[in-house]
CSV table of C-alpha atoms and ligand atoms in Angstrom, one decimal:
chain,number,residue,atom,x,y,z
A,904,MET,CA,26.1,1.4,11.3
A,905,CYS,CA,24.0,-0.7,9.0
A,906,TYR,CA,20.4,-0.9,10.2
A,907,ASP,CA,18.3,-4.0,9.8
A,908,LEU,CA,15.5,-1.9,8.5
A,909,ALA,CA,15.3,1.7,7.1
A,910,VAL,CA,11.7,2.9,6.9
A,911,ILE,CA,11.2,5.8,4.4
A,912,GLY,CA,8.2,7.7,5.5
A,913,GLY,CA,6.9,8.3,9.1
A,914,GLY,CA,3.2,7.8,8.5
A,915,ALA,CA,0.8,5.0,9.5
A,916,ALA,CA,2.5,2.3,7.5
A,917,GLY,CA,6.0,3.3,8.3
A,918,LEU,CA,5.5,3.7,12.1
A,919,ALA,CA,3.5,0.4,12.4
A,920,SER,CA,6.4,-1.4,10.6
A,921,ALA,CA,9.1,0.3,12.7
A,922,ILE,CA,7.4,-0.7,15.9
A,923,THR,CA,6.8,-4.3,14.8
A,924,ALA,CA,10.4,-4.7,13.6
A,925,SER,CA,12.1,-3.0,16.6
A,926,ARG,CA,10.0,-5.0,19.0
A,927,ASN,CA,11.5,-8.1,17.3
A,928,LYS,CA,14.9,-6.7,18.2
A,929,GLU,CA,15.8,-5.3,14.8
A,930,SER,CA,17.7,-2.0,14.5
A,931,VAL,CA,15.3,0.4,12.8
A,932,ILE,CA,15.5,4.0,11.5
A,933,VAL,CA,12.5,5.9,10.3
A,934,ILE,CA,13.4,8.6,7.8
A,935,GLU,CA,10.8,11.3,7.5
A,936,ALA,CA,10.9,14.2,5.0
A,937,GLY,CA,8.8,16.5,7.2
A,938,ASN,CA,9.4,18.1,10.6
A,939,ALA,CA,7.1,15.6,12.4
A,940,ILE,CA,5.9,12.1,12.0
A,941,GLY,CA,2.3,11.0,11.6
A,942,LYS,CA,0.8,14.3,10.3
A,943,LYS,CA,-1.9,12.5,8.4
A,944,ILE,CA,-2.8,10.4,11.4
A,945,ILE,CA,-3.3,13.6,13.4
A,946,ALA,CA,-5.5,15.0,10.6
A,947,SER,CA,-7.5,11.9,10.1
A,948,GLY,CA,-11.2,11.5,11.0
A,949,ASN,CA,-11.4,15.2,11.7
A,950,GLY,CA,-8.9,14.8,14.5
A,951,ARG,CA,-10.7,11.7,15.9
A,952,CYS,CA,-8.7,9.1,13.9
A,953,ASN,CA,-11.0,6.4,12.5
A,954,LEU,CA,-8.3,3.6,12.9
A,955,MET,CA,-10.0,0.7,11.2
A,956,ASN,CA,-13.3,-1.0,10.4
A,957,THR,CA,-14.4,-4.4,11.6
A,958,GLY,CA,-17.1,-4.8,8.9
A,959,ASN,CA,-16.9,-5.9,5.3
A,960,LEU,CA,-13.8,-4.8,3.5
A,961,ARG,CA,-14.4,-1.9,1.0
A,962,TYR,CA,-11.3,-1.5,-1.2
A,963,TYR,CA,-10.6,-0.5,-4.8
A,964,GLY,CA,-7.5,-0.5,-7.0
A,965,ASP,CA,-6.0,-3.9,-6.4
A,966,GLU,CA,-8.8,-5.0,-4.1
A,967,ALA,CA,-7.7,-8.7,-4.2
A,968,PHE,CA,-4.3,-7.7,-2.8
A,969,ALA,CA,-5.9,-5.6,-0.1
A,970,ARG,CA,-7.9,-8.6,0.9
A,971,GLN,CA,-4.8,-10.8,1.0
A,972,VAL,CA,-2.9,-8.3,3.1
A,973,LEU,CA,-5.8,-8.0,5.6
A,974,SER,CA,-6.3,-11.7,5.8
A,975,GLN,CA,-2.7,-11.8,7.1
A,976,CYS,CA,-3.1,-8.9,9.4
A,977,SER,CA,-6.9,-8.7,10.1
A,978,ALA,CA,-8.8,-6.2,12.2
A,979,ALA,CA,-8.3,-8.6,15.2
A,980,ASP,CA,-4.6,-8.7,14.6
A,981,GLN,CA,-4.5,-4.9,14.4
A,982,GLN,CA,-6.6,-4.7,17.6
A,983,GLN,CA,-3.9,-6.8,19.3
A,984,PHE,CA,-1.2,-4.4,18.0
A,985,TRP,CA,-3.1,-1.5,19.6
A,986,ASN,CA,-3.6,-3.4,22.8
A,987,ASP,CA,0.1,-4.3,22.9
A,988,ILE,CA,1.1,-0.6,22.7
A,989,GLY,CA,-1.5,0.6,25.2
A,990,LEU,CA,-4.3,2.1,23.0
A,991,VAL,CA,-7.8,1.5,24.2
A,992,THR,CA,-10.3,1.6,21.3
A,993,VAL,CA,-14.0,1.7,20.9
A,994,THR,CA,-16.2,0.5,18.0
A,995,GLU,CA,-18.9,3.0,16.9
A,996,SER,CA,-21.7,2.8,14.3
A,997,GLU,CA,-20.9,1.1,11.0
A,998,ASN,CA,-18.1,-0.9,12.6
A,999,ARG,CA,-15.8,2.2,12.8
A,1000,VAL,CA,-13.0,1.8,15.4
A,1001,TYR,CA,-11.6,4.9,17.2
A,1002,PRO,CA,-9.3,5.5,20.1
A,1003,CYS,CA,-11.5,5.6,23.2
A,1004,THR,CA,-10.4,9.3,23.6
A,1005,PHE,CA,-11.6,10.1,20.1
A,1006,GLN,CA,-8.4,12.0,19.7
A,1007,SER,CA,-5.8,11.2,17.1
A,1008,ALA,CA,-3.2,12.7,19.4
A,1009,SER,CA,-3.7,9.6,21.7
A,1010,VAL,CA,-2.8,7.4,18.7
A,1011,MET,CA,0.3,9.4,18.1
A,1012,ASN,CA,1.2,9.3,21.8
A,1013,VAL,CA,1.2,5.5,22.0
A,1014,LEU,CA,3.0,5.2,18.6
A,1015,LYS,CA,5.8,7.5,19.7
A,1016,THR,CA,6.0,5.8,23.1
A,1017,ALA,CA,6.4,2.4,21.5
A,1018,LEU,CA,9.0,3.7,19.1
A,1019,ARG,CA,11.0,5.0,22.1
A,1020,LEU,CA,10.4,1.9,24.2
A,1021,TYR,CA,11.7,-0.4,21.5
A,1022,GLY,CA,14.6,1.9,20.4
A,1023,ALA,CA,13.6,2.8,16.8
A,1024,GLU,CA,15.4,5.9,15.7
A,1025,ILE,CA,13.6,8.8,14.0
A,1026,LEU,CA,15.3,11.1,11.6
A,1027,LEU,CA,13.2,14.2,10.7
A,1028,ASN,CA,13.6,16.8,7.9
A,1029,ALA,CA,15.4,14.2,5.8
A,1030,PRO,CA,13.7,13.8,2.4
A,1031,VAL,CA,15.0,10.7,0.7
A,1032,HIS,CA,16.0,11.4,-2.8
A,1033,ALA,CA,17.9,8.3,-3.8
A,1034,CYS,CA,18.1,4.7,-2.7
A,1035,ARG,CA,20.1,2.0,-4.3
A,1036,LYS,CA,21.6,-1.4,-3.5
A,1037,THR,CA,25.4,-1.1,-3.2
A,1038,ASP,CA,27.1,-4.4,-3.3
A,1039,GLY,CA,24.1,-6.7,-3.9
A,1040,GLN,CA,23.6,-6.9,-0.1
A,1041,VAL,CA,22.8,-3.6,1.6
A,1042,PHE,CA,20.9,-0.5,0.5
A,1043,ARG,CA,22.4,3.0,0.6
A,1044,ILE,CA,19.8,5.7,1.2
A,1045,ASP,CA,20.5,9.4,0.6
A,1046,ALA,CA,18.4,11.4,3.0
A,1047,GLY,CA,19.0,15.1,3.2
A,1048,ASP,CA,22.7,15.4,3.8
A,1049,ARG,CA,22.9,11.9,5.4
A,1050,ALA,CA,23.8,8.6,3.9
A,1051,ILE,CA,22.2,5.6,5.6
A,1052,THR,CA,22.8,1.9,5.0
A,1053,ALA,CA,20.3,-0.8,5.8
A,1054,ARG,CA,19.7,-4.5,5.0
A,1055,ARG,CA,16.0,-3.9,4.3
A,1056,VAL,CA,14.2,-0.8,3.1
A,1057,LEU,CA,10.5,-0.1,3.4
A,1058,ILE,CA,9.0,2.6,1.1
A,1059,ALA,CA,6.1,4.0,3.1
A,1060,THR,CA,5.9,7.4,1.5
A,1061,GLY,CA,2.1,7.5,1.2
A,1062,GLY,CA,0.5,9.5,-1.6
A,1063,PRO,CA,-0.1,13.1,-2.5
A,1064,ALA,CA,-3.8,13.2,-1.4
A,1065,GLY,CA,-4.5,15.9,1.2
A,1066,LEU,CA,-1.2,17.6,0.6
A,1067,LYS,CA,-1.0,21.3,-0.3
A,1068,HIS,CA,2.1,21.0,-2.4
A,1069,CYS,CA,2.0,17.9,-4.7
A,1070,GLY,CA,4.8,16.9,-7.0
A,1071,LYS,CA,7.1,15.6,-4.3
A,1072,GLU,CA,6.0,12.1,-4.8
A,1073,THR,CA,9.5,10.7,-4.6
A,1074,GLY,CA,8.3,7.4,-3.2
A,1075,TYR,CA,7.0,6.4,-6.7
A,1076,SER,CA,10.3,7.4,-8.4
A,1077,LEU,CA,12.3,5.5,-5.7
A,1078,LEU,CA,10.3,2.4,-6.6
A,1079,GLU,CA,10.5,3.0,-10.3
A,1080,LYS,CA,14.3,3.0,-10.1
A,1081,PHE,CA,14.1,-0.6,-8.9
A,1082,GLY,CA,11.9,-1.5,-11.9
A,1083,HIS,CA,8.5,-1.2,-10.2
A,1084,HIS,CA,5.5,0.1,-12.2
A,1085,ILE,CA,3.2,2.9,-11.0
A,1086,ILE,CA,-0.5,2.9,-11.8
A,1087,PRO,CA,-1.4,6.5,-12.6
A,1088,VAL,CA,-2.5,8.3,-9.5
A,1089,ARG,CA,-5.7,10.4,-9.0
A,1090,PRO,CA,-7.6,11.9,-6.1
A,1091,SER,CA,-10.2,9.7,-4.4
A,1092,LEU,CA,-12.6,10.3,-1.5
A,1093,VAL,CA,-12.9,13.9,-2.8
A,1094,PRO,CA,-15.8,16.3,-3.2
A,1095,ILE,CA,-17.6,16.3,-6.6
A,1096,ARG,CA,-17.9,19.4,-8.8
A,1097,THR,CA,-21.2,20.0,-10.4
A,1098,GLU,CA,-23.1,22.4,-12.6
A,1099,GLY,CA,-24.4,25.4,-10.7
A,1100,LYS,CA,-28.1,25.5,-11.6
A,1101,SER,CA,-29.4,22.5,-9.6
A,1102,ILE,CA,-27.3,23.3,-6.5
A,1103,SER,CA,-28.1,27.0,-6.5
A,1104,GLY,CA,-29.1,28.2,-3.1
A,1105,LEU,CA,-28.2,24.9,-1.4
A,1106,SER,CA,-24.7,25.5,-0.2
A,1107,GLY,CA,-24.2,24.5,3.4
A,1108,ILE,CA,-27.2,22.2,3.6
A,1109,ARG,CA,-26.8,18.6,4.8
A,1110,ALA,CA,-29.3,16.1,3.6
A,1111,ARG,CA,-30.1,12.4,4.2
A,1112,CYS,CA,-30.7,10.7,0.9
A,1113,GLY,CA,-29.8,8.0,-1.6
A,1114,ILE,CA,-27.2,9.2,-4.1
A,1115,SER,CA,-26.4,7.5,-7.4
A,1116,LEU,CA,-23.7,8.4,-9.8
A,1117,LYS,CA,-25.0,7.6,-13.3
A,1118,ASP,CA,-23.6,7.7,-16.8
A,1119,ASN,CA,-25.6,9.6,-19.5
A,1120,ALA,CA,-27.2,6.3,-20.6
A,1121,GLY,CA,-28.7,6.0,-17.0
A,1122,ASN,CA,-26.4,3.2,-15.9
A,1123,VAL,CA,-25.6,3.3,-12.1
A,1124,LEU,CA,-21.9,3.7,-11.7
A,1125,HIS,CA,-22.1,3.8,-7.9
A,1126,HIS,CA,-24.7,4.1,-5.2
A,1127,GLU,CA,-24.6,5.2,-1.6
A,1128,ASN,CA,-27.2,5.9,1.2
A,1129,GLY,CA,-26.4,8.4,3.9
A,1130,GLU,CA,-25.6,12.1,4.2
A,1131,ILE,CA,-24.4,14.6,1.6
A,1132,LEU,CA,-23.3,18.2,2.0
A,1133,PHE,CA,-24.1,20.8,-0.6
A,1134,THR,CA,-21.3,23.3,-1.2
A,1135,ASP,CA,-20.9,26.3,-3.5
A,1136,TYR,CA,-19.0,24.2,-6.1
A,1137,GLY,CA,-20.9,20.9,-5.8
A,1138,VAL,CA,-21.5,18.1,-3.4
A,1139,SER,CA,-19.4,16.8,-0.5
A,1140,GLY,CA,-20.0,14.6,2.5
A,1141,ILE,CA,-19.0,10.9,2.9
A,1142,CYS,CA,-21.6,9.5,0.4
A,1143,ALA,CA,-20.6,12.0,-2.4
A,1144,MET,CA,-16.9,11.4,-1.7
A,1145,GLN,CA,-17.4,7.7,-2.0
A,1146,CYS,CA,-19.0,8.2,-5.4
A,1147,SER,CA,-16.1,10.4,-6.5
A,1148,ARG,CA,-13.9,7.4,-7.3
A,1149,PHE,CA,-16.2,6.5,-10.2
A,1150,VAL,CA,-16.2,9.9,-11.9
A,1151,ASP,CA,-14.0,9.8,-15.0
A,1152,GLU,CA,-13.9,11.7,-18.2
A,1153,LYS,CA,-17.2,10.3,-19.5
A,1154,PRO,CA,-20.2,12.6,-18.9
A,1155,CYS,CA,-22.2,11.6,-15.8
A,1156,TYR,CA,-24.6,13.0,-13.3
A,1157,LEU,CA,-25.8,12.6,-9.7
A,1158,GLU,CA,-29.3,11.4,-9.0
A,1159,ILE,CA,-30.4,12.2,-5.5
A,1160,ASP,CA,-33.3,10.4,-3.8
A,1161,PHE,CA,-34.5,12.8,-1.1
A,1162,ALA,CA,-37.6,10.7,-0.1
A,1163,GLY,CA,-36.6,7.0,-0.3
A,1164,HIS,CA,-35.7,6.8,3.4
A,1165,LEU,CA,-39.1,8.3,4.3
A,1166,PHE,CA,-41.6,6.5,2.1
A,1167,SER,CA,-41.5,2.8,1.2
A,1168,ASP,CA,-42.7,3.4,-2.4
A,1169,GLU,CA,-43.8,6.0,-4.8
A,1170,GLU,CA,-47.5,5.3,-4.2
A,1171,ALA,CA,-47.1,6.1,-0.5
A,1172,LEU,CA,-45.3,9.3,-1.4
A,1173,ILE,CA,-47.9,10.4,-4.0
A,1174,SER,CA,-50.8,9.8,-1.5
A,1175,GLU,CA,-48.9,11.9,1.0
A,1176,LEU,CA,-48.6,14.7,-1.5
A,1177,ARG,CA,-52.3,14.4,-2.5
A,1178,SER,CA,-53.4,14.9,1.1
A,1179,ARG,CA,-51.0,17.8,1.5
A,1180,LYS,CA,-52.3,19.4,-1.7
A,1181,LYS,CA,-55.8,19.2,-0.3
A,1182,MET,CA,-54.8,20.5,3.1
A,1183,PHE,CA,-52.7,23.5,1.8
A,1184,GLY,CA,-54.9,24.1,-1.3
A,1185,THR,CA,-55.1,27.9,-0.8
A,1186,MET,CA,-51.4,28.2,-0.3
A,1187,PRO,CA,-48.6,28.7,-2.8
A,1188,PRO,CA,-47.1,25.6,-4.4
A,1189,GLU,CA,-43.8,25.6,-2.4
A,1190,THR,CA,-45.9,24.8,0.7
A,1191,LEU,CA,-46.4,21.3,-0.7
A,1192,LEU,CA,-43.0,20.0,0.6
A,1193,LEU,CA,-42.5,22.1,3.7
A,1194,GLY,CA,-42.0,20.0,6.8
A,1195,LEU,CA,-41.0,17.2,4.6
A,1196,LEU,CA,-37.7,18.6,3.3
A,1197,ASN,CA,-35.4,21.5,4.1
A,1198,ALA,CA,-37.2,24.5,2.7
A,1199,ARG,CA,-34.4,25.4,0.3
A,1200,ILE,CA,-34.2,21.8,-1.1
A,1201,ALA,CA,-38.0,21.8,-1.3
A,1202,TYR,CA,-37.8,24.9,-3.5
A,1203,ALA,CA,-35.1,23.4,-5.7
A,1204,VAL,CA,-37.1,20.2,-6.1
A,1205,MET,CA,-40.3,22.1,-7.1
A,1206,LYS,CA,-38.3,24.1,-9.6
A,1207,GLN,CA,-36.8,21.0,-11.2
A,1208,ALA,CA,-40.3,19.4,-11.2
A,1209,GLY,CA,-41.4,22.4,-13.3
A,1210,VAL,CA,-44.0,23.6,-10.8
A,1211,PRO,CA,-45.0,27.2,-11.5
A,1212,MET,CA,-43.8,29.0,-8.4
A,1213,LYS,CA,-45.5,32.4,-8.8
A,1214,GLY,CA,-49.1,33.6,-8.8
A,1215,GLU,CA,-50.8,30.2,-8.3
A,1216,THR,CA,-52.2,28.3,-5.4
A,1217,LEU,CA,-51.9,24.5,-4.9
A,1218,ASP,CA,-55.6,24.2,-5.8
A,1219,GLU,CA,-54.9,25.9,-9.2
A,1220,THR,CA,-52.0,23.5,-10.1
A,1221,ASP,CA,-52.9,20.4,-12.1
A,1222,ASP,CA,-52.9,17.1,-10.3
A,1223,SER,CA,-50.5,15.6,-12.8
A,1224,ILE,CA,-47.8,17.9,-11.4
A,1225,LEU,CA,-47.6,15.7,-8.3
A,1226,ARG,CA,-46.1,12.9,-10.5
A,1227,CYS,CA,-43.4,15.4,-11.6
A,1228,VAL,CA,-42.7,16.4,-8.0
A,1229,VAL,CA,-42.4,12.8,-7.0
A,1230,ARG,CA,-40.0,12.2,-9.9
A,1231,ALA,CA,-37.9,15.2,-8.9
A,1232,LEU,CA,-37.9,14.2,-5.2
A,1233,ARG,CA,-36.7,10.7,-6.0
A,1234,HIS,CA,-34.5,11.4,-9.0
A,1235,TYR,CA,-33.2,15.0,-8.4
A,1236,ARG,CA,-30.6,15.4,-11.2
A,1237,ILE,CA,-27.3,17.3,-10.8
A,1238,GLY,CA,-24.8,17.3,-13.7
A,1239,VAL,CA,-21.2,16.4,-12.7
A,1240,THR,CA,-18.4,18.5,-14.1
A,1241,GLY,CA,-15.5,16.8,-12.3
A,1242,ILE,CA,-13.9,16.2,-9.0
A,1243,ARG,CA,-11.8,18.5,-6.7
A,1244,ASP,CA,-8.0,18.3,-6.7
A,1245,MET,CA,-5.6,16.0,-4.9
A,1246,GLU,CA,-5.2,18.6,-2.1
A,1247,ASP,CA,-8.9,18.1,-1.2
A,1248,ALA,CA,-8.8,14.3,-1.4
A,1249,GLN,CA,-8.5,11.9,1.6
A,1250,VAL,CA,-6.7,9.2,-0.3
A,1251,THR,CA,-4.8,8.6,-3.5
A,1252,ALA,CA,-6.1,6.1,-6.0
A,1253,GLY,CA,-3.4,4.3,-8.1
A,1254,GLY,CA,0.2,3.9,-7.0
A,1255,ALA,CA,2.8,1.1,-7.0
A,1256,ASP,CA,1.6,-2.1,-8.8
A,1257,CYS,CA,0.7,-4.5,-6.0
A,1258,ARG,CA,1.3,-7.5,-8.3
A,1259,GLU,CA,5.0,-6.8,-7.9
A,1260,PHE,CA,4.9,-7.4,-4.1
A,1261,TYR,CA,4.2,-10.4,-1.8
A,1262,ALA,CA,1.1,-9.8,0.2
A,1263,ASP,CA,2.3,-11.7,3.3
A,1264,ASN,CA,5.4,-9.5,4.0
A,1265,MET,CA,5.1,-6.7,1.4
A,1266,GLU,CA,8.5,-7.5,-0.1
A,1267,SER,CA,9.2,-6.7,-3.7
A,1268,ARG,CA,9.2,-9.6,-6.1
A,1269,ILE,CA,11.7,-7.6,-8.2
A,1270,MET,CA,14.3,-6.5,-5.6
A,1271,PRO,CA,14.8,-8.7,-2.5
A,1272,GLY,CA,15.1,-6.6,0.7
A,1273,LEU,CA,12.9,-3.8,-0.7
A,1274,TYR,CA,9.4,-3.4,0.6
A,1275,ALA,CA,6.4,-1.1,0.2
A,1276,ALA,CA,3.4,-0.5,2.4
A,1277,GLY,CA,0.4,1.8,2.8
A,1278,GLU,CA,-1.0,4.4,0.4
A,1279,VAL,CA,2.0,4.3,-1.9
A,1280,LEU,CA,0.5,1.0,-3.2
A,1281,ASN,CA,-2.3,0.8,-5.7
A,1282,VAL,CA,-5.0,0.3,-3.0
A,1283,ASP,CA,-7.6,2.8,-1.8
A,1284,GLY,CA,-10.5,2.3,0.5
A,1285,ASP,CA,-13.8,3.9,1.4
A,1286,CYS,CA,-14.4,6.2,4.3
A,1287,GLY,CA,-14.8,4.4,7.6
A,1288,GLY,CA,-11.2,3.5,8.6
A,1289,TYR,CA,-10.3,1.4,5.6
A,1290,ASN,CA,-7.3,3.4,4.5
A,1291,LEU,CA,-5.6,3.6,7.9
A,1292,MET,CA,-6.4,-0.1,8.3
A,1293,PHE,CA,-4.6,-1.0,5.1
A,1294,ALA,CA,-1.7,1.3,6.0
A,1295,PHE,CA,-1.3,-0.1,9.5
A,1296,GLY,CA,-1.9,-3.7,8.4
A,1297,SER,CA,0.6,-3.7,5.5
A,1298,GLY,CA,3.1,-1.8,7.7
A,1299,ILE,CA,2.8,-4.5,10.5
A,1300,LEU,CA,3.4,-7.2,7.9
A,1301,ALA,CA,6.4,-5.5,6.5
A,1302,GLY,CA,7.8,-5.1,10.0
A,1303,ARG,CA,7.1,-8.7,10.9
A,1304,ASN,CA,8.6,-9.9,7.6
A,1305,ARG,CA,7.3,-13.4,7.6
A,1306,ARG,CA,6.9,-15.1,4.2
A,1307,LYS,CA,4.2,-17.7,5.1
A,1308,LYS,CA,3.8,-19.6,1.9
A,1309,ALA,CA,5.1,-19.5,-1.6
A,1310,ASP,CA,2.3,-18.3,-3.9
A,1311,SER,CA,1.8,-19.5,-7.4
A,1312,SER,CA,3.5,-16.6,-9.1
A,1313,ALA,CA,6.5,-16.6,-6.7
A,1314,GLU,CA,9.5,-18.7,-7.4
A,1315,GLY,CA,8.8,-21.2,-4.7
A,1316,ASP,CA,11.1,-19.8,-2.0
A,1317,GLU,CA,9.8,-19.8,1.5
A,1318,ALA,CA,11.5,-17.4,3.9
A,1319,GLY,CA,11.2,-17.7,7.6
B,1479,FAD,C1,-7.8,14.9,5.9
B,1479,FAD,C2,-7.7,13.4,5.9
B,1479,FAD,C3,-8.5,12.6,6.8
B,1479,FAD,C4,-8.4,11.2,6.8
B,1479,FAD,N1,-9.1,10.5,7.6
B,1479,FAD,C5,-9.0,9.2,7.6
B,1479,FAD,C6,-9.7,8.3,8.6
B,1479,FAD,O1,-10.3,8.9,9.5
B,1479,FAD,N2,-9.5,7.0,8.5
B,1479,FAD,C7,-8.8,6.4,7.5
B,1479,FAD,O2,-8.7,5.2,7.5
B,1479,FAD,N3,-8.0,7.1,6.7
B,1479,FAD,C8,-8.1,8.5,6.7
B,1479,FAD,N4,-7.4,9.2,5.8
B,1479,FAD,C9,-6.4,8.5,4.9
B,1479,FAD,C10,-5.2,8.1,5.7
B,1479,FAD,O3,-4.8,9.1,6.6
B,1479,FAD,C11,-4.1,7.6,4.8
B,1479,FAD,O4,-4.5,6.7,3.8
B,1479,FAD,C12,-2.9,7.0,5.6
B,1479,FAD,O5,-2.4,7.9,6.6
B,1479,FAD,C13,-1.8,6.6,4.7
B,1479,FAD,O6,-0.7,6.2,5.5
B,1479,FAD,P1,0.8,6.0,4.8
B,1479,FAD,O7,1.6,5.7,6.0
B,1479,FAD,O8,0.7,5.1,3.7
B,1479,FAD,O9,1.1,7.5,4.3
B,1479,FAD,P2,1.3,8.8,5.0
B,1479,FAD,O10,0.5,8.9,6.3
B,1479,FAD,O11,1.0,9.9,4.0
B,1479,FAD,O12,2.8,8.9,5.4
B,1479,FAD,C14,3.8,9.0,4.5
B,1479,FAD,C15,5.0,9.8,5.1
B,1479,FAD,O13,6.1,9.7,4.2
B,1479,FAD,C16,6.8,10.9,4.2
B,1479,FAD,N5,7.5,11.0,2.9
B,1479,FAD,C17,7.1,11.1,1.7
B,1479,FAD,N6,8.0,11.1,0.8
B,1479,FAD,C18,9.2,11.0,1.5
B,1479,FAD,C19,10.6,11.0,1.2
B,1479,FAD,N7,11.0,11.0,-0.1
B,1479,FAD,N8,11.5,10.9,2.2
B,1479,FAD,C20,11.1,10.8,3.5
B,1479,FAD,N9,9.8,10.8,3.9
B,1479,FAD,C21,8.9,10.9,2.9
B,1479,FAD,C22,5.6,11.9,4.3
B,1479,FAD,O14,6.1,13.2,4.8
B,1479,FAD,C23,4.7,11.2,5.3
B,1479,FAD,O15,5.0,11.6,6.6
B,1479,FAD,C24,-7.4,10.6,5.8
B,1479,FAD,C25,-6.7,11.4,5.0
B,1479,FAD,C26,-6.8,12.8,5.0
B,1479,FAD,C27,-5.9,13.6,4.1
């Protein structure tokens, strides 16, 4: 049989599109390389699955394209999609939307039920290694040992982020065979590697702070406020991972502000330190920051401030040292040596060039009938549900397949 739609990849984008198309009475097959669909959905949000975000959009890569896609399939439209297939959601802090069970398994349950209900077929253990248009009308897809024909094909093969064995990124080569271009891929939302000295002894500590990634000229490349996690190789946690996208080959460093959320300005901080110095005068210098900071961070800050840590009391230290402590507290410097590998990343930056696709139905501008959605495209988002929101949203649009208006770079055709 010739399917109306063959979806290559049973992840968020592929499943959303398969449900949308099969609900519209199209015959659909989902072709999945692995032994199960939705593996990244299950892993997402630490098993809680942060589905989407109702706040401001936070995308990189082709950000404009992401905005266009999500203006056609907004958070409200996606909420409707979830309502229609029976998932109850809740919105938590920072506009993060989760299934009300806080279990990604619930998301997979409703997706699988909808696929069954609307009759979409699932083919597992079937890696697609070739796809071509046969007679100018239908596509032939070679999947494992099966050949499948379809009138429309959606490439929803995701990216290599989070996968143990990279190098099987056939989605990109399938698209390249049709003349599409791939923006080089790299890991994003990934922990940052740093030099060892300034994180020594801090592994395992979480800290609330401001974190800035700066180049060696002191220019801020990216800034976040929130929580970081020190590790034995560097810095992790949402804020650090959101800075990782801006680490490139140029030398850079992290500047941590451990006190900005506690004191409105440096004068308030210095007067606090003066009164502590008076109060703990007969004690060793490391006493100065106890009760204000985690003890191990306090020690590291004092060391970076150049406070002599042995054989003196606070009374014996010069008052000018307080300025150095304030500086180290607000501008704690950690040299960056790189980022962790694709395997440790949550999302892939780079991917298929979005300019070669229509943002209202995800169809190729090069090859009619070919579509791409989700992480395979050159869009990546911040933590907070943005990546699944783009994957589900673009998948829904590909399944709906409505060209709403001809855009300036299209040839003026308006499909129904
Ligand atoms: C640990 C982790 C946690 C995350 N948490 C969140 C979160 O809480 N919120 C959020 O928004 N995002 C999160 N993300 C990111 C999010 O999961 C992805 O961006 C999203 O799942 C991408 O969906 P996709 O459908 O484009 O690709 P995928 O989900 O990667 O699906 C692609 C599918 O295609 C299959 N495939 C690949 N090549 C072939 C082929 N040649 N033939 C057949 N099948 C093929 C793959 O096996 C896979 O099943 C997380 C990612 C990770 C790794």
